[in-house]
């Protein structure tokens, strides 16, 4: 093993919707985390791996830090806050604005207790004029004791090479954790479930998405075709009707868009069958949450 090789864990935090998953997908160069313009899309810690000549960065995506409303919310906040002290570098993503709202102040308060180097990443610089980026840097620079501040655009990849260089600077020397060709430690079933959930979030209107989960009932390869049976779980009968849609149209739309993405990821033909079930208040049931893959001990 080379003496000058670096490796470590990096977490991305930020208010829901600042582009954490988009940035991670951009740095890895492949879609692992689901993205949607609805907040709190990411529920589990997702580990993705970037291996370069100089070192290996393992990204741990945390659910957004926010004030918890129910058991699922509490679980998400606990996972996020525990992660901050276990990693080598924290990336805090914010938008290019001089207004520091309550959500950001809540995160700043958490970060003041952290001993890990914090890099402030000002994302979405493609959405403002160049001269608006400097005032945003000035507004944030004293909020925390930042190791560095890096403006980027996750959407079009601007300045992300610089961000990788800065992250490497703060990583400890050490061996690789994963083989060069590993991109994620998420089991395939979990990524498939998340892709279906993402497509459901994209297709459905605002009032339903938080209350859905996806369970993979079966996933098996037969004659070069992956057969997947999955159930979309929702909280109300009225939601079930909306998810299925008139003559099953909405469910077909979710299924066909999800199948396309799953085929790209698995690199094979996919036969996807979807069902919809109602499980009232699953987000407040620890048993059901464990059933859908949210486990606190991880």
PDB file of N, CA and C in Angstrom, residues 77-147:
ATOM      1  N   UNK A  77     -33.220  12.295  12.193  1.00  0.00           N
ATOM      2  CA  UNK A  77     -32.390  13.312  12.855  1.00  0.00           C
ATOM      3  C   UNK A  77     -31.269  12.657  13.665  1.00  0.00           C
ATOM      4  N   UNK A  78     -31.583  11.551  14.384  1.00  0.00           N
ATOM      5  CA  UNK A  78     -30.552  10.862  15.179  1.00  0.00           C
ATOM      6  C   UNK A  78     -29.424  10.342  14.307  1.00  0.00           C
ATOM      7  N   UNK A  79     -29.800   9.746  13.173  1.00  0.00           N
ATOM      8  CA  UNK A  79     -28.779   9.208  12.265  1.00  0.00           C
ATOM      9  C   UNK A  79     -27.883  10.342  11.791  1.00  0.00           C
ATOM     10  N   UNK A  80     -28.504  11.463  11.422  1.00  0.00           N
ATOM     11  CA  UNK A  80     -27.742  12.593  10.889  1.00  0.00           C
ATOM     12  C   UNK A  80     -26.762  13.130  11.927  1.00  0.00           C
ATOM     13  N   UNK A  81     -27.241  13.321  13.162  1.00  0.00           N
ATOM     14  CA  UNK A  81     -26.374  13.953  14.161  1.00  0.00           C
ATOM     15  C   UNK A  81     -25.259  13.024  14.629  1.00  0.00           C
ATOM     16  N   UNK A  82     -25.545  11.723  14.659  1.00  0.00           N
ATOM     17  CA  UNK A  82     -24.514  10.772  15.080  1.00  0.00           C
ATOM     18  C   UNK A  82     -23.383  10.702  14.043  1.00  0.00           C
ATOM     19  N   UNK A  83     -23.774  10.822  12.788  1.00  0.00           N
ATOM     20  CA  UNK A  83     -22.788  10.711  11.708  1.00  0.00           C
ATOM     21  C   UNK A  83     -21.709  11.793  11.799  1.00  0.00           C
ATOM     22  N   UNK A  84     -22.098  12.992  12.252  1.00  0.00           N
ATOM     23  CA  UNK A  84     -21.184  14.137  12.182  1.00  0.00           C
ATOM     24  C   UNK A  84     -19.866  13.909  12.910  1.00  0.00           C
ATOM     25  N   UNK A  85     -19.914  13.200  14.038  1.00  0.00           N
ATOM     26  CA  UNK A  85     -18.669  12.995  14.782  1.00  0.00           C
ATOM     27  C   UNK A  85     -17.920  11.736  14.391  1.00  0.00           C
ATOM     28  N   UNK A  86     -18.525  10.930  13.504  1.00  0.00           N
ATOM     29  CA  UNK A  86     -17.882   9.668  13.136  1.00  0.00           C
ATOM     30  C   UNK A  86     -17.106   9.759  11.831  1.00  0.00           C
ATOM     31  N   UNK A  87     -17.181  10.898  11.146  1.00  0.00           N
ATOM     32  CA  UNK A  87     -16.549  10.993   9.822  1.00  0.00           C
ATOM     33  C   UNK A  87     -15.281  11.840   9.892  1.00  0.00           C
ATOM     34  N   UNK A  88     -14.543  11.885   8.770  1.00  0.00           N
ATOM     35  CA  UNK A  88     -13.294  12.660   8.713  1.00  0.00           C
ATOM     36  C   UNK A  88     -13.521  14.091   8.236  1.00  0.00           C
ATOM     37  N   UNK A  89     -14.549  14.286   7.406  1.00  0.00           N
ATOM     38  CA  UNK A  89     -14.849  15.622   6.878  1.00  0.00           C
ATOM     39  C   UNK A  89     -16.366  15.770   6.792  1.00  0.00           C
ATOM     40  N   UNK A  90     -16.849  16.972   7.152  1.00  0.00           N
ATOM     41  CA  UNK A  90     -18.271  17.273   6.989  1.00  0.00           C
ATOM     42  C   UNK A  90     -18.427  18.292   5.864  1.00  0.00           C
ATOM     43  N   UNK A  91     -19.283  18.012   4.892  1.00  0.00           N
ATOM     44  CA  UNK A  91     -19.612  18.995   3.865  1.00  0.00           C
ATOM     45  C   UNK A  91     -20.984  19.568   4.214  1.00  0.00           C
ATOM     46  N   UNK A  92     -21.043  20.870   4.431  1.00  0.00           N
ATOM     47  CA  UNK A  92     -22.342  21.496   4.698  1.00  0.00           C
ATOM     48  C   UNK A  92     -22.780  22.225   3.440  1.00  0.00           C
ATOM     49  N   UNK A  93     -23.856  21.778   2.843  1.00  0.00           N
ATOM     50  CA  UNK A  93     -24.349  22.396   1.614  1.00  0.00           C
ATOM     51  C   UNK A  93     -25.365  23.484   1.921  1.00  0.00           C
ATOM     52  N   UNK A  94     -25.158  24.648   1.315  1.00  0.00           N
ATOM     53  CA  UNK A  94     -26.139  25.736   1.437  1.00  0.00           C
ATOM     54  C   UNK A  94     -26.382  26.335   0.050  1.00  0.00           C
ATOM     55  N   UNK A  95     -27.390  27.201  -0.037  1.00  0.00           N
ATOM     56  CA  UNK A  95     -27.679  27.876  -1.299  1.00  0.00           C
ATOM     57  C   UNK A  95     -26.985  29.234  -1.325  1.00  0.00           C
ATOM     58  N   UNK A  96     -26.758  29.796  -2.537  1.00  0.00           N
ATOM     59  CA  UNK A  96     -26.002  31.056  -2.653  1.00  0.00           C
ATOM     60  C   UNK A  96     -26.859  32.258  -2.286  1.00  0.00           C
ATOM     61  N   UNK A  97     -27.109  32.429  -0.999  1.00  0.00           N
ATOM     62  CA  UNK A  97     -27.936  33.552  -0.559  1.00  0.00           C
ATOM     63  C   UNK A  97     -27.314  34.162   0.689  1.00  0.00           C
ATOM     64  N   UNK A  98     -27.641  35.422   0.967  1.00  0.00           N
ATOM     65  CA  UNK A  98     -27.077  36.057   2.168  1.00  0.00           C
ATOM     66  C   UNK A  98     -28.030  35.891   3.355  1.00  0.00           C
ATOM     67  N   UNK A  99     -29.231  35.344   3.083  1.00  0.00           N
ATOM     68  CA  UNK A  99     -30.194  35.147   4.169  1.00  0.00           C
ATOM     69  C   UNK A  99     -29.944  33.799   4.841  1.00  0.00           C
ATOM     70  N   UNK A 100     -29.684  33.829   6.145  1.00  0.00           N
ATOM     71  CA  UNK A 100     -29.437  32.583   6.868  1.00  0.00           C
ATOM     72  C   UNK A 100     -30.670  32.284   7.719  1.00  0.00           C
ATOM     73  N   UNK A 101     -31.492  31.366   7.237  1.00  0.00           N
ATOM     74  CA  UNK A 101     -32.789  31.104   7.874  1.00  0.00           C
ATOM     75  C   UNK A 101     -32.689  30.213   9.100  1.00  0.00           C
ATOM     76  N   UNK A 102     -33.852  29.932   9.688  1.00  0.00           N
ATOM     77  CA  UNK A 102     -33.911  29.135  10.919  1.00  0.00           C
ATOM     78  C   UNK A 102     -33.350  27.732  10.709  1.00  0.00           C
ATOM     79  N   UNK A 103     -33.624  27.147   9.548  1.00  0.00           N
ATOM     80  CA  UNK A 103     -33.126  25.795   9.254  1.00  0.00           C
ATOM     81  C   UNK A 103     -31.613  25.748   9.273  1.00  0.00           C
ATOM     82  N   UNK A 104     -30.994  26.769   8.658  1.00  0.00           N
ATOM     83  CA  UNK A 104     -29.524  26.828   8.607  1.00  0.00           C
ATOM     84  C   UNK A 104     -28.960  27.086  10.009  1.00  0.00           C
ATOM     85  N   UNK A 105     -29.659  27.931  10.777  1.00  0.00           N
ATOM     86  CA  UNK A 105     -29.162  28.232  12.131  1.00  0.00           C
ATOM     87  C   UNK A 105     -29.212  26.989  13.015  1.00  0.00           C
ATOM     88  N   UNK A 106     -30.240  26.168  12.803  1.00  0.00           N
ATOM     89  CA  UNK A 106     -30.371  24.902  13.549  1.00  0.00           C
ATOM     90  C   UNK A 106     -29.170  23.990  13.238  1.00  0.00           C
ATOM     91  N   UNK A 107     -28.791  23.928  11.964  1.00  0.00           N
ATOM     92  CA  UNK A 107     -27.639  23.100  11.575  1.00  0.00           C
ATOM     93  C   UNK A 107     -26.343  23.691  12.140  1.00  0.00           C
ATOM     94  N   UNK A 108     -26.199  25.016  12.055  1.00  0.00           N
ATOM     95  CA  UNK A 108     -24.989  25.676  12.571  1.00  0.00           C
ATOM     96  C   UNK A 108     -24.791  25.337  14.046  1.00  0.00           C
ATOM     97  N   UNK A 109     -25.898  25.316  14.789  1.00  0.00           N
ATOM     98  CA  UNK A 109     -25.836  24.988  16.218  1.00  0.00           C
ATOM     99  C   UNK A 109     -25.305  23.564  16.425  1.00  0.00           C
ATOM    100  N   UNK A 110     -25.785  22.626  15.601  1.00  0.00           N
ATOM    101  CA  UNK A 110     -25.286  21.242  15.694  1.00  0.00           C
ATOM    102  C   UNK A 110     -23.789  21.203  15.370  1.00  0.00           C
ATOM    103  N   UNK A 111     -23.402  21.983  14.363  1.00  0.00           N
ATOM    104  CA  UNK A 111     -22.012  21.924  13.897  1.00  0.00           C
ATOM    105  C   UNK A 111     -21.029  22.537  14.894  1.00  0.00           C
ATOM    106  N   UNK A 112     -21.518  23.444  15.741  1.00  0.00           N
ATOM    107  CA  UNK A 112     -20.608  24.038  16.721  1.00  0.00           C
ATOM    108  C   UNK A 112     -20.100  23.014  17.732  1.00  0.00           C
ATOM    109  N   UNK A 113     -20.810  21.880  17.845  1.00  0.00           N
ATOM    110  CA  UNK A 113     -20.384  20.829  18.783  1.00  0.00           C
ATOM    111  C   UNK A 113     -19.476  19.790  18.124  1.00  0.00           C
ATOM    112  N   UNK A 114     -19.183  19.985  16.838  1.00  0.00           N
ATOM    113  CA  UNK A 114     -18.466  18.958  16.067  1.00  0.00           C
ATOM    114  C   UNK A 114     -16.980  19.292  15.993  1.00  0.00           C
ATOM    115  N   UNK A 115     -16.134  18.264  16.127  1.00  0.00           N
ATOM    116  CA  UNK A 115     -14.684  18.510  16.074  1.00  0.00           C
ATOM    117  C   UNK A 115     -14.084  18.158  14.716  1.00  0.00           C
ATOM    118  N   UNK A 116     -14.945  17.778  13.776  1.00  0.00           N
ATOM    119  CA  UNK A 116     -14.499  17.361  12.432  1.00  0.00           C
ATOM    120  C   UNK A 116     -14.294  18.599  11.553  1.00  0.00           C
ATOM    121  N   UNK A 117     -13.309  18.609  10.629  1.00  0.00           N
ATOM    122  CA  UNK A 117     -13.195  19.746   9.692  1.00  0.00           C
ATOM    123  C   UNK A 117     -14.485  19.911   8.876  1.00  0.00           C
ATOM    124  N   UNK A 118     -14.984  21.150   8.818  1.00  0.00           N
ATOM    125  CA  UNK A 118     -16.229  21.407   8.086  1.00  0.00           C
ATOM    126  C   UNK A 118     -15.915  22.239   6.843  1.00  0.00           C
ATOM    127  N   UNK A 119     -16.339  21.722   5.692  1.00  0.00           N
ATOM    128  CA  UNK A 119     -16.184  22.477   4.441  1.00  0.00           C
ATOM    129  C   UNK A 119     -17.564  22.998   4.055  1.00  0.00           C
ATOM    130  N   UNK A 120     -17.677  24.323   3.916  1.00  0.00           N
ATOM    131  CA  UNK A 120     -18.954  24.891   3.481  1.00  0.00           C
ATOM    132  C   UNK A 120     -19.005  24.830   1.958  1.00  0.00           C
ATOM    133  N   UNK A 121     -20.037  24.176   1.438  1.00  0.00           N
ATOM    134  CA  UNK A 121     -20.199  24.066  -0.014  1.00  0.00           C
ATOM    135  C   UNK A 121     -21.389  24.920  -0.409  1.00  0.00           C
ATOM    136  N   UNK A 122     -21.127  25.980  -1.172  1.00  0.00           N
ATOM    137  CA  UNK A 122     -22.235  26.814  -1.647  1.00  0.00           C
ATOM    138  C   UNK A 122     -22.665  26.263  -2.994  1.00  0.00           C
ATOM    139  N   UNK A 123     -23.802  25.584  -2.996  1.00  0.00           N
ATOM    140  CA  UNK A 123     -24.275  24.887  -4.204  1.00  0.00           C
ATOM    141  C   UNK A 123     -25.195  25.802  -5.020  1.00  0.00           C
ATOM    142  N   UNK A 124     -25.516  25.354  -6.233  1.00  0.00           N
ATOM    143  CA  UNK A 124     -26.470  26.044  -7.124  1.00  0.00           C
ATOM    144  C   UNK A 124     -25.941  27.403  -7.578  1.00  0.00           C
ATOM    145  N   UNK A 125     -24.598  27.534  -7.743  1.00  0.00           N
ATOM    146  CA  UNK A 125     -24.074  28.830  -8.197  1.00  0.00           C
ATOM    147  C   UNK A 125     -24.500  29.117  -9.642  1.00  0.00           C
ATOM    148  N   UNK A 126     -25.008  28.079 -10.348  1.00  0.00           N
ATOM    149  CA  UNK A 126     -25.512  28.309 -11.701  1.00  0.00           C
ATOM    150  C   UNK A 126     -26.838  29.079 -11.683  1.00  0.00           C
ATOM    151  N   UNK A 127     -27.470  29.174 -10.476  1.00  0.00           N
ATOM    152  CA  UNK A 127     -28.785  29.817 -10.406  1.00  0.00           C
ATOM    153  C   UNK A 127     -28.712  31.311 -10.085  1.00  0.00           C
ATOM    154  N   UNK A 128     -27.485  31.827  -9.836  1.00  0.00           N
ATOM    155  CA  UNK A 128     -27.356  33.268  -9.536  1.00  0.00           C
ATOM    156  C   UNK A 128     -26.245  33.879 -10.395  1.00  0.00           C
ATOM    157  N   UNK A 129     -26.173  35.220 -10.403  1.00  0.00           N
ATOM    158  CA  UNK A 129     -25.091  35.898 -11.129  1.00  0.00           C
ATOM    159  C   UNK A 129     -23.778  35.692 -10.360  1.00  0.00           C
ATOM    160  N   UNK A 130     -22.678  35.691 -11.109  1.00  0.00           N
ATOM    161  CA  UNK A 130     -21.343  35.479 -10.488  1.00  0.00           C
ATOM    162  C   UNK A 130     -21.111  36.393  -9.289  1.00  0.00           C
ATOM    163  N   UNK A 131     -21.505  37.666  -9.440  1.00  0.00           N
ATOM    164  CA  UNK A 131     -21.186  38.624  -8.362  1.00  0.00           C
ATOM    165  C   UNK A 131     -22.041  38.416  -7.103  1.00  0.00           C
ATOM    166  N   UNK A 132     -23.031  37.527  -7.172  1.00  0.00           N
ATOM    167  CA  UNK A 132     -23.850  37.258  -5.976  1.00  0.00           C
ATOM    168  C   UNK A 132     -23.237  36.168  -5.094  1.00  0.00           C
ATOM    169  N   UNK A 133     -22.214  35.488  -5.610  1.00  0.00           N
ATOM    170  CA  UNK A 133     -21.629  34.381  -4.841  1.00  0.00           C
ATOM    171  C   UNK A 133     -20.778  34.919  -3.681  1.00  0.00           C
ATOM    172  N   UNK A 134     -20.022  35.993  -3.936  1.00  0.00           N
ATOM    173  CA  UNK A 134     -19.141  36.550  -2.886  1.00  0.00           C
ATOM    174  C   UNK A 134     -19.903  37.023  -1.648  1.00  0.00           C
ATOM    175  N   UNK A 135     -21.023  37.781  -1.803  1.00  0.00           N
ATOM    176  CA  UNK A 135     -21.787  38.169  -0.610  1.00  0.00           C
ATOM    177  C   UNK A 135     -22.297  36.955   0.177  1.00  0.00           C
ATOM    178  N   UNK A 136     -22.642  35.872  -0.524  1.00  0.00           N
ATOM    179  CA  UNK A 136     -23.103  34.658   0.173  1.00  0.00           C
ATOM    180  C   UNK A 136     -21.964  34.076   1.014  1.00  0.00           C
ATOM    181  N   UNK A 137     -20.754  34.051   0.434  1.00  0.00           N
ATOM    182  CA  UNK A 137     -19.576  33.565   1.175  1.00  0.00           C
ATOM    183  C   UNK A 137     -19.357  34.437   2.410  1.00  0.00           C
ATOM    184  N   UNK A 138     -19.452  35.753   2.211  1.00  0.00           N
ATOM    185  CA  UNK A 138     -19.228  36.698   3.315  1.00  0.00           C
ATOM    186  C   UNK A 138     -20.267  36.501   4.427  1.00  0.00           C
ATOM    187  N   UNK A 139     -21.516  36.244   4.036  1.00  0.00           N
ATOM    188  CA  UNK A 139     -22.589  36.084   5.034  1.00  0.00           C
ATOM    189  C   UNK A 139     -22.360  34.846   5.892  1.00  0.00           C
ATOM    190  N   UNK A 140     -21.813  33.797   5.278  1.00  0.00           N
ATOM    191  CA  UNK A 140     -21.671  32.516   5.990  1.00  0.00           C
ATOM    192  C   UNK A 140     -20.347  32.349   6.724  1.00  0.00           C
ATOM    193  N   UNK A 141     -19.316  33.120   6.303  1.00  0.00           N
ATOM    194  CA  UNK A 141     -17.963  32.728   6.722  1.00  0.00           C
ATOM    195  C   UNK A 141     -17.748  32.673   8.244  1.00  0.00           C
ATOM    196  N   UNK A 142     -18.525  33.469   9.012  1.00  0.00           N
ATOM    197  CA  UNK A 142     -18.328  33.467  10.468  1.00  0.00           C
ATOM    198  C   UNK A 142     -19.369  32.648  11.237  1.00  0.00           C
ATOM    199  N   UNK A 143     -20.280  31.990  10.499  1.00  0.00           N
ATOM    200  CA  UNK A 143     -21.337  31.215  11.157  1.00  0.00           C
ATOM    201  C   UNK A 143     -20.740  30.024  11.900  1.00  0.00           C
ATOM    202  N   UNK A 144     -19.707  29.425  11.287  1.00  0.00           N
ATOM    203  CA  UNK A 144     -18.999  28.304  11.908  1.00  0.00           C
ATOM    204  C   UNK A 144     -17.521  28.492  11.639  1.00  0.00           C
ATOM    205  N   UNK A 145     -16.734  27.645  12.300  1.00  0.00           N
ATOM    206  CA  UNK A 145     -15.309  27.699  12.054  1.00  0.00           C
ATOM    207  C   UNK A 145     -14.994  26.784  10.859  1.00  0.00           C
ATOM    208  N   UNK A 146     -15.163  27.302   9.627  1.00  0.00           N
ATOM    209  CA  UNK A 146     -15.002  26.456   8.442  1.00  0.00           C
ATOM    210  C   UNK A 146     -13.542  26.240   8.091  1.00  0.00           C
ATOM    211  N   UNK A 147     -13.223  25.016   7.689  1.00  0.00           N
ATOM    212  CA  UNK A 147     -11.874  24.730   7.193  1.00  0.00           C
ATOM    213  C   UNK A 147     -11.696  25.386   5.820  1.00  0.00           C
TER     214      UNK A 147
END
